[in-house]
């Protein structure tokens, strides 16, 4: 069976992005920190377990996407690899989507999925009783990681320099999280807009309070649930649009 050209390109690009080195090995080891630390605490729900295990994994994923995926896209743009991609009999929007899939979505799925799979084996009785809650939390962390990765990809395409892309991506990541922390600390009550914005900036926190609602905190509203997914779609569209219309070899 002949595979579609877009699938072949995705395979080739992902094969290049997944050349494991020392940094990648450290990242993959770090993804299991949450699983190891989970033995130190008792969990009454699969949502709480997912928060504990996948929070450090999200950090590892963001570091990988900033230092490997973002730098990789920038190197491809600066060294002419994307020019070769443009010679493929595929439209520019399709090539852009292939890059996002191979450089953002697939690595995020692997890095977050491995500890989630390990947790589902180690804590099978708990997770099997609340499978949907665990899957919802897994999906929320995956969406958050994709948001970071797409943001870094836009930075990389604009900078065209690997080192610059990595530095700007890390700066973006830490600025985003510091801003979230500042807004949370400025909140006088759980009803304040600053608290709601800070909560909305962490999609996994919105999902956690949806599946495991606390007694003293109001449930997340619709706009909070849509903020990060909406930003991800907008940034993804911006990446595809820029690559399709304004990117020049």
Short mmCIF file of C-alpha atoms in Angstrom, two decimals:
data_model
loop_
_atom_site.label_atom_id
_atom_site.label_comp_id
_atom_site.label_asym_id
_atom_site.label_seq_id
_atom_site.Cartn_x
_atom_site.Cartn_y
_atom_site.Cartn_z
CA UNK A 1 0.00 0.00 0.00
CA UNK A 2 1.36 3.39 -1.01
CA UNK A 3 1.38 5.89 1.83
CA UNK A 4 0.24 9.49 1.28
CA UNK A 5 3.10 11.91 0.66
CA UNK A 6 2.19 13.91 3.78
CA UNK A 7 2.57 10.77 5.93
CA UNK A 8 5.97 10.03 4.37
CA UNK A 9 7.14 13.60 5.04
CA UNK A 10 5.84 13.42 8.63
CA UNK A 11 7.75 10.17 9.16
CA UNK A 12 10.98 11.61 7.74
CA UNK A 13 10.70 14.81 9.75
CA UNK A 14 9.83 12.99 12.98
CA UNK A 15 12.72 10.56 12.45
CA UNK A 16 15.04 13.55 12.26
CA UNK A 17 13.53 15.25 15.33
CA UNK A 18 13.78 12.08 17.42
CA UNK A 19 17.51 11.49 17.13
CA UNK A 20 18.12 10.81 20.80
CA UNK A 21 21.07 12.44 22.54
CA UNK A 22 22.10 13.00 26.14
CA UNK A 23 19.66 15.88 26.59
CA UNK A 24 16.79 13.79 25.27
CA UNK A 25 17.69 10.92 27.57
CA UNK A 26 17.67 13.26 30.58
CA UNK A 27 14.28 14.64 29.52
CA UNK A 28 12.76 11.19 29.16
CA UNK A 29 14.12 10.16 32.57
CA UNK A 30 12.72 13.33 34.11
CA UNK A 31 9.27 12.50 32.75
CA UNK A 32 9.04 9.63 35.22
CA UNK A 33 9.89 11.74 38.29
CA UNK A 34 6.19 12.18 39.03
CA UNK A 35 5.61 8.43 38.88
CA UNK A 36 8.44 7.81 41.35
CA UNK A 37 7.31 10.56 43.73
CA UNK A 38 3.74 9.28 43.63
CA UNK A 39 4.74 6.48 45.98
CA UNK A 40 5.19 9.06 48.75
CA UNK A 41 1.53 10.10 48.84
CA UNK A 42 -1.92 8.53 48.96
CA UNK A 43 -4.35 9.51 46.20
CA UNK A 44 -8.08 9.34 46.56
CA UNK A 45 -8.88 10.03 42.90
CA UNK A 46 -7.32 9.44 39.51
CA UNK A 47 -7.49 13.21 38.82
CA UNK A 48 -5.26 13.94 41.83
CA UNK A 49 -2.91 11.19 40.73
CA UNK A 50 -2.70 12.65 37.23
CA UNK A 51 -1.95 16.14 38.59
CA UNK A 52 0.90 14.78 40.71
CA UNK A 53 2.42 12.61 38.00
CA UNK A 54 1.97 14.80 34.92
CA UNK A 55 2.90 18.20 36.39
CA UNK A 56 6.68 17.54 36.33
CA UNK A 57 6.18 15.76 33.01
CA UNK A 58 4.67 18.95 31.56
CA UNK A 59 7.82 20.85 32.55
CA UNK A 60 9.97 18.21 30.86
CA UNK A 61 7.81 18.41 27.74
CA UNK A 62 8.05 22.21 27.63
CA UNK A 63 11.86 22.04 27.94
CA UNK A 64 12.06 19.48 25.14
CA UNK A 65 9.80 21.52 22.87
CA UNK A 66 11.74 24.73 23.59
CA UNK A 67 15.26 23.32 23.30
CA UNK A 68 14.76 20.58 20.70
CA UNK A 69 11.66 21.15 18.62
CA UNK A 70 11.82 24.95 18.48
CA UNK A 71 15.56 24.96 17.80
CA UNK A 72 15.05 22.24 15.19
CA UNK A 73 12.48 24.26 13.26
CA UNK A 74 14.70 27.35 13.41
CA UNK A 75 17.71 25.37 12.14
CA UNK A 76 15.57 23.95 9.33
CA UNK A 77 14.54 27.47 8.34
CA UNK A 78 18.05 28.92 8.62
CA UNK A 79 19.94 26.09 6.93
CA UNK A 80 17.61 25.49 4.00
CA UNK A 81 15.97 22.23 5.09
CA UNK A 82 12.53 23.81 4.83
CA UNK A 83 13.47 24.82 1.29
CA UNK A 84 13.85 21.12 0.48
CA UNK A 85 10.49 20.40 2.08
CA UNK A 86 8.96 22.98 -0.24
CA UNK A 87 10.10 20.93 -3.23
CA UNK A 88 7.79 18.09 -2.14
CA UNK A 89 4.57 17.82 -4.18
CA UNK A 90 2.57 19.12 -1.22
CA UNK A 91 0.96 22.48 -0.54
CA UNK A 92 2.56 24.83 1.95
CA UNK A 93 -0.32 24.55 4.47
CA UNK A 94 0.02 20.76 4.45
CA UNK A 95 3.79 20.98 5.02
CA UNK A 96 3.23 23.41 7.90
CA UNK A 97 0.72 21.04 9.51
CA UNK A 98 3.12 18.12 9.06
CA UNK A 99 5.84 20.09 10.88
CA UNK A 100 3.52 20.91 13.76
CA UNK A 101 2.44 17.28 14.05
CA UNK A 102 5.95 15.81 13.91
CA UNK A 103 7.67 18.50 15.99
CA UNK A 104 4.98 19.31 18.57
CA UNK A 105 2.04 16.94 18.82
CA UNK A 106 3.80 13.59 18.47
CA UNK A 107 6.68 14.40 20.89
CA UNK A 108 4.18 15.80 23.42
CA UNK A 109 2.04 12.69 23.10
CA UNK A 110 5.05 10.42 23.66
CA UNK A 111 6.59 12.34 26.57
CA UNK A 112 3.30 12.79 28.43
CA UNK A 113 1.92 9.42 27.38
CA UNK A 114 4.78 7.28 28.73
CA UNK A 115 4.36 8.21 32.43
CA UNK A 116 0.59 8.16 32.03
CA UNK A 117 0.85 4.60 30.71
CA UNK A 118 3.20 3.65 33.56
CA UNK A 119 0.76 5.13 36.06
CA UNK A 120 -2.14 3.22 34.54
CA UNK A 121 -0.22 -0.01 35.14
CA UNK A 122 1.06 0.80 38.64
CA UNK A 123 -2.24 2.28 39.84
CA UNK A 124 -4.55 0.12 37.76
CA UNK A 125 -7.28 -0.34 40.43
CA UNK A 126 -7.65 3.42 40.98
CA UNK A 127 -7.45 4.45 37.33
CA UNK A 128 -9.71 1.66 36.07
CA UNK A 129 -12.41 2.89 38.47
CA UNK A 130 -12.11 6.49 37.18
CA UNK A 131 -10.80 6.04 33.66
CA UNK A 132 -12.63 8.99 32.12
CA UNK A 133 -11.33 11.41 34.77
CA UNK A 134 -7.77 10.24 34.20
CA UNK A 135 -8.14 10.51 30.42
CA UNK A 136 -9.57 14.02 30.76
CA UNK A 137 -6.58 15.08 32.83
CA UNK A 138 -4.20 13.43 30.34
CA UNK A 139 -5.89 15.31 27.50
CA UNK A 140 -5.68 18.60 29.42
CA UNK A 141 -1.92 18.24 29.95
CA UNK A 142 -1.50 17.32 26.29
CA UNK A 143 -3.41 20.45 25.22
CA UNK A 144 -1.24 22.63 27.51
CA UNK A 145 1.94 21.09 26.10
CA UNK A 146 0.67 21.60 22.54
CA UNK A 147 -0.03 25.25 23.36
CA UNK A 148 3.57 25.71 24.47
CA UNK A 149 4.91 23.82 21.47
CA UNK A 150 2.90 25.77 18.91
CA UNK A 151 3.96 29.04 20.56
CA UNK A 152 7.60 27.98 20.36
CA UNK A 153 7.15 26.95 16.72
CA UNK A 154 5.91 30.43 15.77
CA UNK A 155 8.94 31.92 17.54
CA UNK A 156 11.26 29.51 15.72
CA UNK A 157 9.82 30.25 12.28
CA UNK A 158 10.25 33.98 12.85
CA UNK A 159 13.75 33.83 14.34
CA UNK A 160 15.35 31.26 11.96
CA UNK A 161 18.21 30.77 14.46
CA UNK A 162 18.35 27.75 16.74
CA UNK A 163 19.99 29.41 19.72
CA UNK A 164 17.78 32.48 19.50
CA UNK A 165 14.66 30.34 19.16
CA UNK A 166 15.56 28.29 22.24
CA UNK A 167 16.28 31.35 24.38
CA UNK A 168 13.13 33.17 23.28
CA UNK A 169 11.03 30.02 23.78
CA UNK A 170 12.33 29.53 27.31
CA UNK A 171 11.80 33.22 28.04
CA UNK A 172 8.23 32.94 26.73
CA UNK A 173 7.56 29.83 28.84
CA UNK A 174 8.87 31.25 32.11
CA UNK A 175 7.27 34.66 31.52
CA UNK A 176 3.92 32.99 30.89
CA UNK A 177 4.13 30.95 34.09
CA UNK A 178 5.42 33.86 36.19
CA UNK A 179 2.54 36.01 34.93
CA UNK A 180 0.13 33.26 35.92
CA UNK A 181 1.66 33.16 39.41
CA UNK A 182 1.52 36.95 39.76
CA UNK A 183 -2.14 37.08 38.75
CA UNK A 184 -2.95 34.32 41.23
CA UNK A 185 -1.17 36.15 44.07
CA UNK A 186 -2.96 39.40 43.20
CA UNK A 187 -6.34 37.71 43.56
CA UNK A 188 -8.23 38.85 46.63
CA UNK A 189 -10.95 36.22 46.19
CA UNK A 190 -11.67 33.19 44.05
CA UNK A 191 -14.32 35.27 42.29
CA UNK A 192 -11.83 37.91 41.10
CA UNK A 193 -10.99 38.20 37.43
CA UNK A 194 -7.26 37.88 38.12
CA UNK A 195 -7.78 34.47 39.72
CA UNK A 196 -9.96 33.32 36.84
CA UNK A 197 -7.39 34.45 34.26
CA UNK A 198 -4.56 32.73 36.13
CA UNK A 199 -6.61 29.53 36.38
CA UNK A 200 -7.56 29.70 32.71
CA UNK A 201 -3.86 29.97 31.76
CA UNK A 202 -3.38 26.41 33.09
CA UNK A 203 -5.80 24.24 31.16
CA UNK A 204 -4.98 21.22 33.33
CA UNK A 205 -6.08 23.16 36.42
CA UNK A 206 -9.39 23.99 34.74
CA UNK A 207 -9.83 20.30 33.91
CA UNK A 208 -8.89 19.26 37.44
CA UNK A 209 -11.44 21.56 39.04
CA UNK A 210 -14.01 20.34 36.54
CA UNK A 211 -13.60 16.63 37.35
CA UNK A 212 -12.76 17.16 41.02
CA UNK A 213 -14.52 20.42 42.04
CA UNK A 214 -13.32 21.96 45.33
CA UNK A 215 -15.91 23.13 47.82
CA UNK A 216 -14.68 26.72 48.22
CA UNK A 217 -13.74 27.57 44.63
CA UNK A 218 -16.34 28.37 41.96
CA UNK A 219 -16.27 26.00 38.98
CA UNK A 220 -14.47 27.16 35.83
CA UNK A 221 -16.58 29.08 33.33
CA UNK A 222 -16.78 28.35 29.60
CA UNK A 223 -14.33 31.09 28.60
CA UNK A 224 -11.76 29.73 31.06
CA UNK A 225 -12.08 26.28 29.51
CA UNK A 226 -11.68 27.71 26.00
CA UNK A 227 -8.78 30.12 26.59
CA UNK A 228 -5.79 27.79 26.13
CA UNK A 229 -7.37 25.61 23.39
CA UNK A 230 -8.44 28.79 21.59
CA UNK A 231 -4.98 30.33 21.81
CA UNK A 232 -3.49 27.06 20.56
CA UNK A 233 -5.72 27.11 17.48
CA UNK A 234 -4.98 30.80 16.82
CA UNK A 235 -1.21 30.30 17.11
CA UNK A 236 -1.39 27.16 14.97
CA UNK A 237 -3.30 29.08 12.31
CA UNK A 238 -0.71 31.87 12.53
CA UNK A 239 2.11 29.35 12.00
CA UNK A 240 0.37 27.84 8.97
CA UNK A 241 -0.55 31.27 7.56
CA UNK A 242 2.97 32.66 7.95
CA UNK A 243 4.52 29.57 6.39
CA UNK A 244 2.00 29.60 3.57
CA UNK A 245 2.09 33.29 2.64
CA UNK A 246 5.12 35.07 4.03
CA UNK A 247 7.87 32.54 4.63
CA UNK A 248 10.60 32.92 2.05
CA UNK A 249 13.44 30.40 1.56
#
